[in-house]
Amino acid sequence: MSRLDSFIRRVTAQRDVLDHISAEVAGMDGPVIELGLGNGRTFDHLRERLPGRRIIAFDRALAAHGTSTPDPEDLVIGEIRETAPAMAGIDAALVHADIGTGYADKDAATLTWLPELTARLLRSGGIAVSGLPLEHSELAPQPLPASVSQDRYFLYRRK
Amino acid sequence: MSRLDSFIRRVTAQRDVLDHISAEVAGMDGPVIELGLGNGRTFDHLRERLPGRRIIAFDRALAAHGTSTPDPEDLVIGEIRETAPAMAGIDAALVHADIGTGYADKDAATLTWLPELTARLLRSGGIAVSGLPLEHSELAPQPLPASVSQDRYFLYRRK
Ligand SMILES: C[S@@+](CC[C@H](N)C(=O)[O-])C[C@H]1O[C@@H](n2cnc3c(N)ncnc32)[C@H](O)[C@@H]1O
Ligand code: NI
Ligand code: NI
């Protein structure tokens, strides 16, 4: 399979998982945390699915399209590992993390801190959606929607 | 429709159009020109569909994944408008251009030079696949595969 084919599957899986959980998140208090704003396409999708919800986005550099740039108070620029721990305890309803790189060594380094960070950002019962698998005792894996193959995108609930 | 939804449709359309024409390109002499290498996912797809074919990729900066970086002799770094005209007359079998930005004014500026450049890179009978519409007297619009809606991706044949 080409990298284009697997990218299409990954981005489609991301969208399908977010659509799968958005009604439940809509009924839960707490902000949404977007780790890895990038071009802002997923930010735009979340904004559409969760109208009015506060979405706080993180990236090491602003590279979003002008129409998908958060307000300054909802945008945190810097290394997520350094900036996001300040928001531990914010009781987020949803944390979405799309910060895989396609390099196994870089992703392994990310996974030394991302699961714990995610658990600390979420409220009890809150949801984590991630492109990288999050192994953490407080994050319980959840069934994926039928359209998404195992290991393409990951879904958890904070205990 | 969110920007994520329309991105998924656009990238899927790109893949479907390239798959639609790849058998014909495989039977035609001439290099493939990739205008806008980016992450290199489409480069990887073209390489898989057209094994052994020379693919020359252009970008203003190298941002490709390590596994999808062309050999140095097939990579041209710089503004495409300035670098690619040197290859006019190369008789390419396929020119693929994925250099839209999502900003109407920037895309309009690109369209002042991209159609003519594309026509000059292609052989007679060669194929152009583009994310932006190419209006040029020598580029005849071709029917899209059934999965692709009109105006999501564009397909032409050089007269
Ligand atoms: C794959 S992109 C996200 C794409 C996004 N979902 C969209 O819709 O455009 C990943 C982004 O995360 C950022 N990123 C990755 N790891 C990071 C880190 N450790 N700290 C800060 N930003 C990071 C990158 O700069 C990049 O913009
Ligand atoms: Ni913990
Ligand atoms: Ni001409």
Tab-separated table of C-alpha atoms in Angstrom, chain A residues 81-150:
chain	number	residue	atom	x	y	z
A	81	ARG	CA	5.577	18.342	26.356
A	82	GLU	CA	6.557	21.666	27.946
A	83	THR	CA	3.388	23.737	27.484
A	84	ALA	CA	0.486	21.331	28.038
A	85	PRO	CA	1.303	20.064	31.579
A	86	ALA	CA	0.327	23.523	32.853
A	87	MET	CA	-3.257	22.584	31.950
A	88	ALA	CA	-3.273	19.311	33.927
A	89	GLY	CA	-6.541	19.139	35.856
A	90	ILE	CA	-8.499	21.205	33.328
A	91	ASP	CA	-11.015	18.318	33.118
A	92	ALA	CA	-11.214	18.162	29.335
A	93	ALA	CA	-14.139	16.278	27.813
A	94	LEU	CA	-11.981	15.308	24.800
A	95	VAL	CA	-8.277	15.210	24.053
A	96	HIS	CA	-7.399	14.633	20.409
A	97	ALA	CA	-3.736	14.022	19.575
A	98	ASP	CA	-2.536	13.853	15.958
A	99	ILE	CA	1.203	14.162	16.534
A	100	GLY	CA	2.624	11.004	14.981
A	101	THR	CA	5.507	11.649	12.598
A	102	GLY	CA	5.924	8.413	10.662
A	103	TYR	CA	9.357	7.927	12.298
A	104	ALA	CA	9.351	5.099	14.845
A	105	ASP	CA	12.078	6.635	17.033
A	106	LYS	CA	10.428	10.060	17.235
A	107	ASP	CA	7.034	8.500	17.961
A	108	ALA	CA	8.578	6.316	20.684
A	109	ALA	CA	9.987	9.461	22.320
A	110	THR	CA	6.522	11.106	22.177
A	111	LEU	CA	4.997	8.051	23.829
A	112	THR	CA	7.210	8.458	26.895
A	113	TRP	CA	5.075	11.473	27.931
A	114	LEU	CA	1.863	11.634	25.851
A	115	PRO	CA	-0.215	8.956	27.668
A	116	GLU	CA	0.367	10.471	31.120
A	117	LEU	CA	-0.236	13.998	29.816
A	118	THR	CA	-3.491	12.903	28.178
A	119	ALA	CA	-4.721	11.221	31.356
A	120	ARG	CA	-3.967	14.368	33.360
A	121	LEU	CA	-5.799	16.659	30.942
A	122	LEU	CA	-9.003	14.569	30.850
A	123	ARG	CA	-11.924	14.565	33.257
A	124	SER	CA	-13.096	11.265	34.630
A	125	GLY	CA	-15.158	9.696	31.816
A	126	GLY	CA	-13.551	11.987	29.259
A	127	ILE	CA	-12.439	10.681	25.874
A	128	ALA	CA	-9.041	10.455	24.187
A	129	VAL	CA	-8.690	10.046	20.410
A	130	SER	CA	-5.164	9.547	19.130
A	131	GLY	CA	-3.164	8.590	16.080
A	132	LEU	CA	-0.631	6.893	18.351
A	133	PRO	CA	-1.580	4.170	20.866
A	134	LEU	CA	-1.752	5.444	24.462
A	135	GLU	CA	-0.849	2.873	27.083
A	136	HIS	CA	-1.826	4.124	30.503
A	137	SER	CA	-3.555	2.474	33.466
A	138	GLU	CA	-6.175	5.255	33.620
A	139	LEU	CA	-7.032	5.120	29.886
A	140	ALA	CA	-9.382	2.254	28.988
A	141	PRO	CA	-9.425	1.273	25.275
A	142	GLN	CA	-12.882	1.672	23.699
A	143	PRO	CA	-14.388	-0.137	20.701
A	144	LEU	CA	-13.837	1.646	17.378
A	145	PRO	CA	-16.615	2.361	14.897
A	146	ALA	CA	-17.002	-0.446	12.337
A	147	SER	CA	-15.418	1.569	9.490
A	148	VAL	CA	-12.076	1.856	11.305
A	149	SER	CA	-9.541	-0.984	11.365
A	150	GLN	CA	-7.765	-1.734	14.591
